[in-house]
Coordinates of C-alpha atoms in Angstrom, one line a residue:
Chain A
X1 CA -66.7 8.1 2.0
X2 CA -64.9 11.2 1.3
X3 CA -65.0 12.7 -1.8
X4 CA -63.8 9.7 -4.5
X5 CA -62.5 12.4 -6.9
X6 CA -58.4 12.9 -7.1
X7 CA -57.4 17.1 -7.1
X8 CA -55.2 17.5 -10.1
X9 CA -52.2 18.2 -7.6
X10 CA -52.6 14.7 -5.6
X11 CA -53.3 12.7 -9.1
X12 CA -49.7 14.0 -10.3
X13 CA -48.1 13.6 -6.9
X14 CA -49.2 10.4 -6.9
X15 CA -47.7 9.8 -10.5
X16 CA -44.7 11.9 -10.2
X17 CA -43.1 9.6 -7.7
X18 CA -43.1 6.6 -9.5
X19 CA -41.9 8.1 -12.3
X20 CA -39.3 9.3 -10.3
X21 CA -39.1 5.9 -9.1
X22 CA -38.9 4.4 -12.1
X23 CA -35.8 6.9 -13.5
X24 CA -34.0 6.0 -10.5
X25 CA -34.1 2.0 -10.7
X26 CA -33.6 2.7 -14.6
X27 CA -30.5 4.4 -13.8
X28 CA -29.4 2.0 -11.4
X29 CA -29.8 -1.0 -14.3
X30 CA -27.8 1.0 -16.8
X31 CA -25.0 1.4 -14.4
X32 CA -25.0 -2.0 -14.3
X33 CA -24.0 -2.6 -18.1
X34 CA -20.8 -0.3 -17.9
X35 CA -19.5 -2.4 -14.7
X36 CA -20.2 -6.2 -16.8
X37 CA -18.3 -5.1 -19.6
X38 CA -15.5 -3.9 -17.6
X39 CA -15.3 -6.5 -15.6
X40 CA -15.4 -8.8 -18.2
X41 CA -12.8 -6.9 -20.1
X42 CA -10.5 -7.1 -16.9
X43 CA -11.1 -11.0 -16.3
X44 CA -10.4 -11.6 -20.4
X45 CA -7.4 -9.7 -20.0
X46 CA -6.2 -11.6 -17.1
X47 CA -7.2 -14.8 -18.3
X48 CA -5.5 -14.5 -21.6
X49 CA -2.4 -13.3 -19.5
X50 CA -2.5 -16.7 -16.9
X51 CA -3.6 -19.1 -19.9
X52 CA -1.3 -17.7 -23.0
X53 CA 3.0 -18.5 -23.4
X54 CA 5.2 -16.6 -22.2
X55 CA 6.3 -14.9 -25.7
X56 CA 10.6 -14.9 -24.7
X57 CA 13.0 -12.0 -26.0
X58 CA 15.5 -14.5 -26.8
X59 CA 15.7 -16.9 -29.4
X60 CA 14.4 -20.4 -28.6
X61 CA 16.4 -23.6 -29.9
X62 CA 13.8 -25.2 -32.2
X63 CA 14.5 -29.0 -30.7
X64 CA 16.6 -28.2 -27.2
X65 CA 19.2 -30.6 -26.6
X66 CA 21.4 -31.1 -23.9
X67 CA 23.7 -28.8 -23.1
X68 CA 27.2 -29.6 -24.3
X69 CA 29.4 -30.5 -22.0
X70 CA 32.0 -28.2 -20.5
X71 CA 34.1 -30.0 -19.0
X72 CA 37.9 -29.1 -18.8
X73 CA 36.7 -25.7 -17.4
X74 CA 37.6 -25.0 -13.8
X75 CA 35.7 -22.8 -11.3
X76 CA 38.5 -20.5 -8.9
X77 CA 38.7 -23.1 -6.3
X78 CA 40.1 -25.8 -9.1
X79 CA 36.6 -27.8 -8.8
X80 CA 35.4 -28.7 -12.3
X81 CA 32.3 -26.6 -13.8
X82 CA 30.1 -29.4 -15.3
X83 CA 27.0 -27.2 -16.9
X84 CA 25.0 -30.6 -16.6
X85 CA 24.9 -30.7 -13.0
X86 CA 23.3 -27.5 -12.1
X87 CA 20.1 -29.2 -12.9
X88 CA 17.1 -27.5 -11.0
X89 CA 18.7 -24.4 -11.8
X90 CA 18.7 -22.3 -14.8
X91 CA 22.4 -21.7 -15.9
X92 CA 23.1 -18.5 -18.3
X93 CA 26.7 -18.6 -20.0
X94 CA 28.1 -15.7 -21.3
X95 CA 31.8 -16.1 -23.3
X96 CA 33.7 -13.1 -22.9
X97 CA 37.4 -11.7 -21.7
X98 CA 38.6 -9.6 -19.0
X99 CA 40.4 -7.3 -20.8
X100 CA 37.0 -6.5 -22.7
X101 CA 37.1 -2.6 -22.5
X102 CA 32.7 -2.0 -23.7
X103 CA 30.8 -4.8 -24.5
X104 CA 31.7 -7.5 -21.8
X105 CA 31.1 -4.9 -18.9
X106 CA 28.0 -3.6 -20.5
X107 CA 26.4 -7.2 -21.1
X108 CA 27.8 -8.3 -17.4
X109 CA 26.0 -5.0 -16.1
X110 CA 23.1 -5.7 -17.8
X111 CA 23.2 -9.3 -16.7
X112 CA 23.4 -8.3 -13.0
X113 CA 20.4 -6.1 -13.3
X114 CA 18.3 -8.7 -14.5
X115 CA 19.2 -11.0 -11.7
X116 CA 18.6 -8.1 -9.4
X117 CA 15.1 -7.6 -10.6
X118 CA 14.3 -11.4 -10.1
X119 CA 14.5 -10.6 -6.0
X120 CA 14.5 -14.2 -4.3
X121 CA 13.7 -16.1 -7.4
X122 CA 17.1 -15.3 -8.1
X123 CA 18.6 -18.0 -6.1
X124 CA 17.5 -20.6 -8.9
X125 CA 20.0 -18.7 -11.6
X126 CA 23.2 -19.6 -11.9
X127 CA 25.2 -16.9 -14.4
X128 CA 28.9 -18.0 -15.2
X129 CA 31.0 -15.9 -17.5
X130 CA 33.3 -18.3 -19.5
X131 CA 36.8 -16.7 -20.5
X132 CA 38.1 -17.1 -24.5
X133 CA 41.0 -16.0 -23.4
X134 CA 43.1 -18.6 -21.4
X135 CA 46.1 -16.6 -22.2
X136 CA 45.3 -13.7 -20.0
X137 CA 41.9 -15.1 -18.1
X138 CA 43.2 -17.4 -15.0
X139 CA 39.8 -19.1 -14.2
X140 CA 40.9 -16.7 -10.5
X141 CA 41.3 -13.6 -12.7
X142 CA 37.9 -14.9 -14.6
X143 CA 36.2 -15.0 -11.3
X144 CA 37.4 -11.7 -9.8
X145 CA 36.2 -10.1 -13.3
X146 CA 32.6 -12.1 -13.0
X147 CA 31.9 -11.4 -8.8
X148 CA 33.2 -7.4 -9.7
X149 CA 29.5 -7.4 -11.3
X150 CA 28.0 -9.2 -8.9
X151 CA 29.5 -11.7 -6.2
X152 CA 26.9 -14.6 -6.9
X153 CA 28.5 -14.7 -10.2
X154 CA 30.9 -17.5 -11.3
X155 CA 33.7 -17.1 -13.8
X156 CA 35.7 -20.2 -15.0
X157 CA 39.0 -20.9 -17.8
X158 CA 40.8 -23.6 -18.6
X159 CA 44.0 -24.5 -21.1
X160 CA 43.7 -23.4 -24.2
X161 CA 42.3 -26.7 -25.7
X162 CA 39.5 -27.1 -23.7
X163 CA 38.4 -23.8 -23.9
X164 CA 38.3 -23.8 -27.8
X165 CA 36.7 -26.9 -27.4
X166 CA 33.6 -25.7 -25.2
X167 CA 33.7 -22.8 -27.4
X168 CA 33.4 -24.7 -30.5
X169 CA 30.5 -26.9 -29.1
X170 CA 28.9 -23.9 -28.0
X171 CA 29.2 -22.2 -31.7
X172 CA 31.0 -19.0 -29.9
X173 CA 33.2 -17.5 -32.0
X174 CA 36.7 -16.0 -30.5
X175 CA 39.5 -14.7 -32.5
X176 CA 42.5 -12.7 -31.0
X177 CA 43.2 -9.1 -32.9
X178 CA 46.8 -7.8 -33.1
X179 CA 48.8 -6.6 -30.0
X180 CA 49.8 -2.9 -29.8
X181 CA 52.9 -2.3 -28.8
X182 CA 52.2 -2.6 -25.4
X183 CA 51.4 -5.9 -25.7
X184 CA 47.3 -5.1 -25.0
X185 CA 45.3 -7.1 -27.9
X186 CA 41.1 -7.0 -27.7
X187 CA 39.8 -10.4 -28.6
X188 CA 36.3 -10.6 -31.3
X189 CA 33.9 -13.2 -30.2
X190 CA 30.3 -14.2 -30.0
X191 CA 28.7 -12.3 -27.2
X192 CA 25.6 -13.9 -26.6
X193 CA 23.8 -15.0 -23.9
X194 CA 23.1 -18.9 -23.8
X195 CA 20.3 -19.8 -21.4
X196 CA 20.1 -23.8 -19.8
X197 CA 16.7 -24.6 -18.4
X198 CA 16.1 -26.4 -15.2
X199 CA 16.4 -30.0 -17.0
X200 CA 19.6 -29.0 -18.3
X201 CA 18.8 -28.3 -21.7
X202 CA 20.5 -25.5 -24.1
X203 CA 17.2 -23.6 -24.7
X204 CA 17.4 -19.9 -25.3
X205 CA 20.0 -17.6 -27.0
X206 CA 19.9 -13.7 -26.3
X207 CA 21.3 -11.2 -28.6
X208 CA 24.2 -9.2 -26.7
X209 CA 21.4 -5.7 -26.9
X210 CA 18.8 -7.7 -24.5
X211 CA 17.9 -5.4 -21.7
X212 CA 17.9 -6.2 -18.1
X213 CA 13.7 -5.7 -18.2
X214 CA 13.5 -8.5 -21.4
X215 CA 16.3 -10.9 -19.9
X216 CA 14.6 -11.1 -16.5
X217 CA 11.3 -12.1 -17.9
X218 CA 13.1 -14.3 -19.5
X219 CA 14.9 -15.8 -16.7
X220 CA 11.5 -15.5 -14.4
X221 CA 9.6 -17.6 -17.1
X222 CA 13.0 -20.5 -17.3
X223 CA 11.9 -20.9 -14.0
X224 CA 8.5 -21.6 -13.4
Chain B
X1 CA -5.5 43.5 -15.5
X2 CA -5.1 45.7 -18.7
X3 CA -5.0 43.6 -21.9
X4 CA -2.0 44.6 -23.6
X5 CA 0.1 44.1 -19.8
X6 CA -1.8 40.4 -19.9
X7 CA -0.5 40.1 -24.0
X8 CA 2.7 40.9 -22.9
X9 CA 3.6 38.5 -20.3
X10 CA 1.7 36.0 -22.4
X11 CA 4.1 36.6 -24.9
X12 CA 7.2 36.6 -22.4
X13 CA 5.8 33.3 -21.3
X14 CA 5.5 31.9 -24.5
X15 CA 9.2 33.1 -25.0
X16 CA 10.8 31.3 -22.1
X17 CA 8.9 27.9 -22.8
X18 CA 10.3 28.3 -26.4
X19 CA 13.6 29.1 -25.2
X20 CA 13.6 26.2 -22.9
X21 CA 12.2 23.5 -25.2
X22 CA 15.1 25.4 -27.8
X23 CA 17.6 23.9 -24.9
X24 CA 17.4 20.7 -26.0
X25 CA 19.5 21.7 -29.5
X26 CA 22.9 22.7 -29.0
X27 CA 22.7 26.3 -29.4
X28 CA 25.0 27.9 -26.8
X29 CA 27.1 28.9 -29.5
X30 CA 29.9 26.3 -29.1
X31 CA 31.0 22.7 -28.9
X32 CA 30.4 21.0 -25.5
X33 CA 31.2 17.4 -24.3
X34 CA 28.7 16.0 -21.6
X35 CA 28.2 13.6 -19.1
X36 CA 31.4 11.8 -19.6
X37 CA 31.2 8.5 -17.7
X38 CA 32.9 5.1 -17.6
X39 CA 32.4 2.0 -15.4
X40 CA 34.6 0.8 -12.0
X41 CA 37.4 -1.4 -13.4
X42 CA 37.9 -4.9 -11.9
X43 CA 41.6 -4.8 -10.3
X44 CA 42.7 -7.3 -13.1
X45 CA 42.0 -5.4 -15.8
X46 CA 44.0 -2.1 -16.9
X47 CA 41.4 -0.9 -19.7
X48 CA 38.6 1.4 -19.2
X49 CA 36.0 2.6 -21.8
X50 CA 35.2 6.3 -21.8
X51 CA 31.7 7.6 -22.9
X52 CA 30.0 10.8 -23.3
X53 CA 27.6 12.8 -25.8
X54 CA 29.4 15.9 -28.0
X55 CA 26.6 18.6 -28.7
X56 CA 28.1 21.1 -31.2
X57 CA 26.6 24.4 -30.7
X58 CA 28.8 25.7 -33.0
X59 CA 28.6 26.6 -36.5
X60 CA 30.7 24.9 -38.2
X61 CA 30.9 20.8 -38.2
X62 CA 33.6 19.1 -36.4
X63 CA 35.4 16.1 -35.4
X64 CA 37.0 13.9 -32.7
X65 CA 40.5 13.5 -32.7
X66 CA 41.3 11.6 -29.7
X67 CA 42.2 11.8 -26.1
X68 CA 44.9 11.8 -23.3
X69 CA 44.6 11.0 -19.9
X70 CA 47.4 11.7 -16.9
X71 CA 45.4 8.1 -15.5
X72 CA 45.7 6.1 -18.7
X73 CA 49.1 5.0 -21.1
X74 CA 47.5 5.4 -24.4
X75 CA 43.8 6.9 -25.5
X76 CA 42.3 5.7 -28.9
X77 CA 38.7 6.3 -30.5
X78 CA 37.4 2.9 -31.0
X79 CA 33.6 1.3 -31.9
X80 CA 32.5 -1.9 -31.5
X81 CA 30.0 -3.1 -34.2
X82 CA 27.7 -6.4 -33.1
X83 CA 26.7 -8.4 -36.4
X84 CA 25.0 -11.8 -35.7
X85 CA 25.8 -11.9 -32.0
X86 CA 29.8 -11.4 -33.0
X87 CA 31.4 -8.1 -31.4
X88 CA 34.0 -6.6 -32.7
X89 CA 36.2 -3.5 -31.6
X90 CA 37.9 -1.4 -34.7
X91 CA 39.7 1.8 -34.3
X92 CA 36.5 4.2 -35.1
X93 CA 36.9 5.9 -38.8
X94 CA 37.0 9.7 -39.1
X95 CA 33.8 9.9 -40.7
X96 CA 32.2 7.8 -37.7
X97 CA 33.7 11.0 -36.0
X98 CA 32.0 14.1 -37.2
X99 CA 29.6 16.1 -35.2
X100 CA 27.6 18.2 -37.3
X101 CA 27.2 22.2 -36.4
X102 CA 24.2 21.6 -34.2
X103 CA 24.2 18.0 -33.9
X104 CA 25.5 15.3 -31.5
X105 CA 27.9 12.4 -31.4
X106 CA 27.1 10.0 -28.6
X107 CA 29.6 7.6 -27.0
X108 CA 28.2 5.3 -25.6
X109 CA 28.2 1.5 -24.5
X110 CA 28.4 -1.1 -27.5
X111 CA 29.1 1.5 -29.8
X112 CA 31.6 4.4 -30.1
X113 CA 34.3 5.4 -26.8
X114 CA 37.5 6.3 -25.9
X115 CA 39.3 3.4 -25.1
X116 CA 42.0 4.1 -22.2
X117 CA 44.5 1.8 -21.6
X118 CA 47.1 1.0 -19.3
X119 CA 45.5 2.6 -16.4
X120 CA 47.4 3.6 -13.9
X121 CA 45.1 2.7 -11.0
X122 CA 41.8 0.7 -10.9
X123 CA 38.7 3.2 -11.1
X124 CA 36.5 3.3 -8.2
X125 CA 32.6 4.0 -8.1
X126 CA 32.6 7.6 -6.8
X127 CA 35.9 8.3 -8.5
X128 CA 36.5 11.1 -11.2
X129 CA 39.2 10.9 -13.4
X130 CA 40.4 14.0 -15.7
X131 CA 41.3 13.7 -19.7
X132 CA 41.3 16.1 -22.7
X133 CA 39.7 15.7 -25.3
X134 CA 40.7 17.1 -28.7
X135 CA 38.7 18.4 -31.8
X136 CA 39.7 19.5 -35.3
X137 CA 38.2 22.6 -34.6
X138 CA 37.2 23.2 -31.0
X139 CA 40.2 21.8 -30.0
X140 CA 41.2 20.6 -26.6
X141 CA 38.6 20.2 -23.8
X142 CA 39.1 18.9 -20.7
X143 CA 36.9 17.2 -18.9
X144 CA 36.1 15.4 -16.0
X145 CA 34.9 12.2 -16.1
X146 CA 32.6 10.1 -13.4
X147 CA 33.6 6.8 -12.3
X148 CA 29.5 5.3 -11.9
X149 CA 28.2 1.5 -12.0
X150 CA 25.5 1.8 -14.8

């Protein structure tokens, strides 16, 4: 047998190695700790997001009740609007006026962005602008104002007693101001957004300041 | 490079950031009215709103009067408040109307514009229409004004 003694140099290369050896699977283990806690950060994250409400923008009706009838209001075409058969659908109302020189266009612009953002899912919303303002409003002129935003919006009017009346029902406020002298008067009135889920019930009112980003998360979580 | 070349244009540098950043506070010595813009007008309707941002560069405070327009019957400040969901559209009140030497006064939807009236032809997307606006102080500016769907 060959000498049984270890040279100082072969005992430590012998040694070094599995130290070396040793560092590395160390290393590799301590990698490990960084990727479990982020992964299980990312799946807590994502499970809270799957598993928790949808928190909405708007304000929900405590106890939703079926949406009040709206009937006496005509579409263009002279077909009635009845809000309770658009069920499957999710219906928003907005009250407003034609002659509305700011807020009506600004809430009708940021109405059609909103339906924009919802891409296909978009089909399942239904947005009809509701005149206050027979007087002036044809439910054709209502329309024409409504599908100038975007054509797959509806705009409806009716005489002046069934307007008040769905207005009333609805709590939306409308009160003519005084004509200038050429005639032109503006008109105040509630300008919020009413939402009607799929099952036809008044659930959700948005504040006139929404934004498109708010309303069509809304809207995308009315209908899943 | 020699050091007091390199402290210079360090210096120059410094200079034109701070000159740049000082861009965003009217400072060109004058009132100026920007980005007037208003929104496509269904054919129905004969009304237009009219908004833009003042920056008064001057330095003295100032105020808006009002407008005219060769595409509009009758120009008139108004603001439209929203309380509890309710908007309302008053003729805007002079104090509503100052812009402070060095400040702003922003027109701009649900709030302050100019509201035009009795237009003479719907507005377009791509359209620009013309009007002058007038100031106590700065007087009348006219302006152009972009038809845009925002």
């Amino acid at each position: 047998m060959s000498d049984a003694t270890v040279s100082p140099a072969e005992s430590e290369r012998d040694v070094v190695p599995t130290r070396a050896a040793h560092r590395r699977v160390s290393r590799r283990r301590w990698l490990l700790v960084p990727v479990v806690v982020v992964a299980g950060v990312v799946v807590a994250v994502l499970a809270q997001r799957v598993m928790a409400p949808h928190l909405y923008s708007g304000t929900v009706l405590q106890a939703p009740e079926t949406a009040p009838s709206t009937a006496g209001l005509r579409f263009a075409d002279g077909t009635s609007f009845d809000v309770g058969a658009s069920a499957g659908e999710v219906t928003v109302l907005f009250f407003g006026y034609t002659n509305c020189p700011d807020v009506c266009p600004t809430t009708l612009s940021v109405l059609r962005r909103a339906v924009d953002d919802l891409g296909g899912r978009a089909d399942g919303v239904n947005v009809v602008f509701v005149s206050i303002d027979p007087e002036r409003d044809s439910a054709s002129v209502a329309d024409a104002y409504a599908k100038s935003f975007d054509p797959r919006f509806s705009g409806v009017s009716g005489a002046s007693e069934d307007v008040e009346r769905v207005a009333s029902l609805y709590g939306v406020y409308a009160a003519a101001g005084q004509a200038d002298a050429g005639g032109f008067y503006t008109v105040d009135h509630t300008a919020t957004l009413m939402g009607i889920d799929t099952s036809g019930h008044l659930r959700i009112v948005w504040p006139p300041e929404v934004t498109a980003e708010q309303l069509s998360a809304d809207l995308d979580a009315l209908l899943s | 490079m020699n050091l007091v070349i390199r402290t210079v244009l360090v210096a120059l540098g410094v200079g034109v950031v701070a000159a740049g950043c000082a861009g965003s506070q009217p400072s060109s010595g004058r009132l100026e009215v920007l980005d007037a813009w208003t929104r496509p007008t269904p054919a129905t309707s004969g009304e237009a709103a009219i908004y833009f941002v003042v920056a008064n560069g001057a330095r003295t405070d100032d105020r808006l009067l009002g407008g005219q327009s060769a595409s509009c019957m009758a120009v008139t400040v108004h603001e439209t408040t929203i309380d509890d969901g309710i908007s309302r559209m008053r003729e805007a009140t002079a104090e509503a109307l100052t812009v402070p030497a060095g400040g702003r006064l922003a027109l701009e939807p649900n709030g302050l514009h100019l509201m035009c009236t009795g237009l003479t032809a719907p507005l377009v997307a791509g359209d620009e229409l013309s009007i002058v606006v007038g100031f106590t102080t700065a007087g009348r500016l006219e302006i152009p004004v972009r038809v845009e769907q925002r």
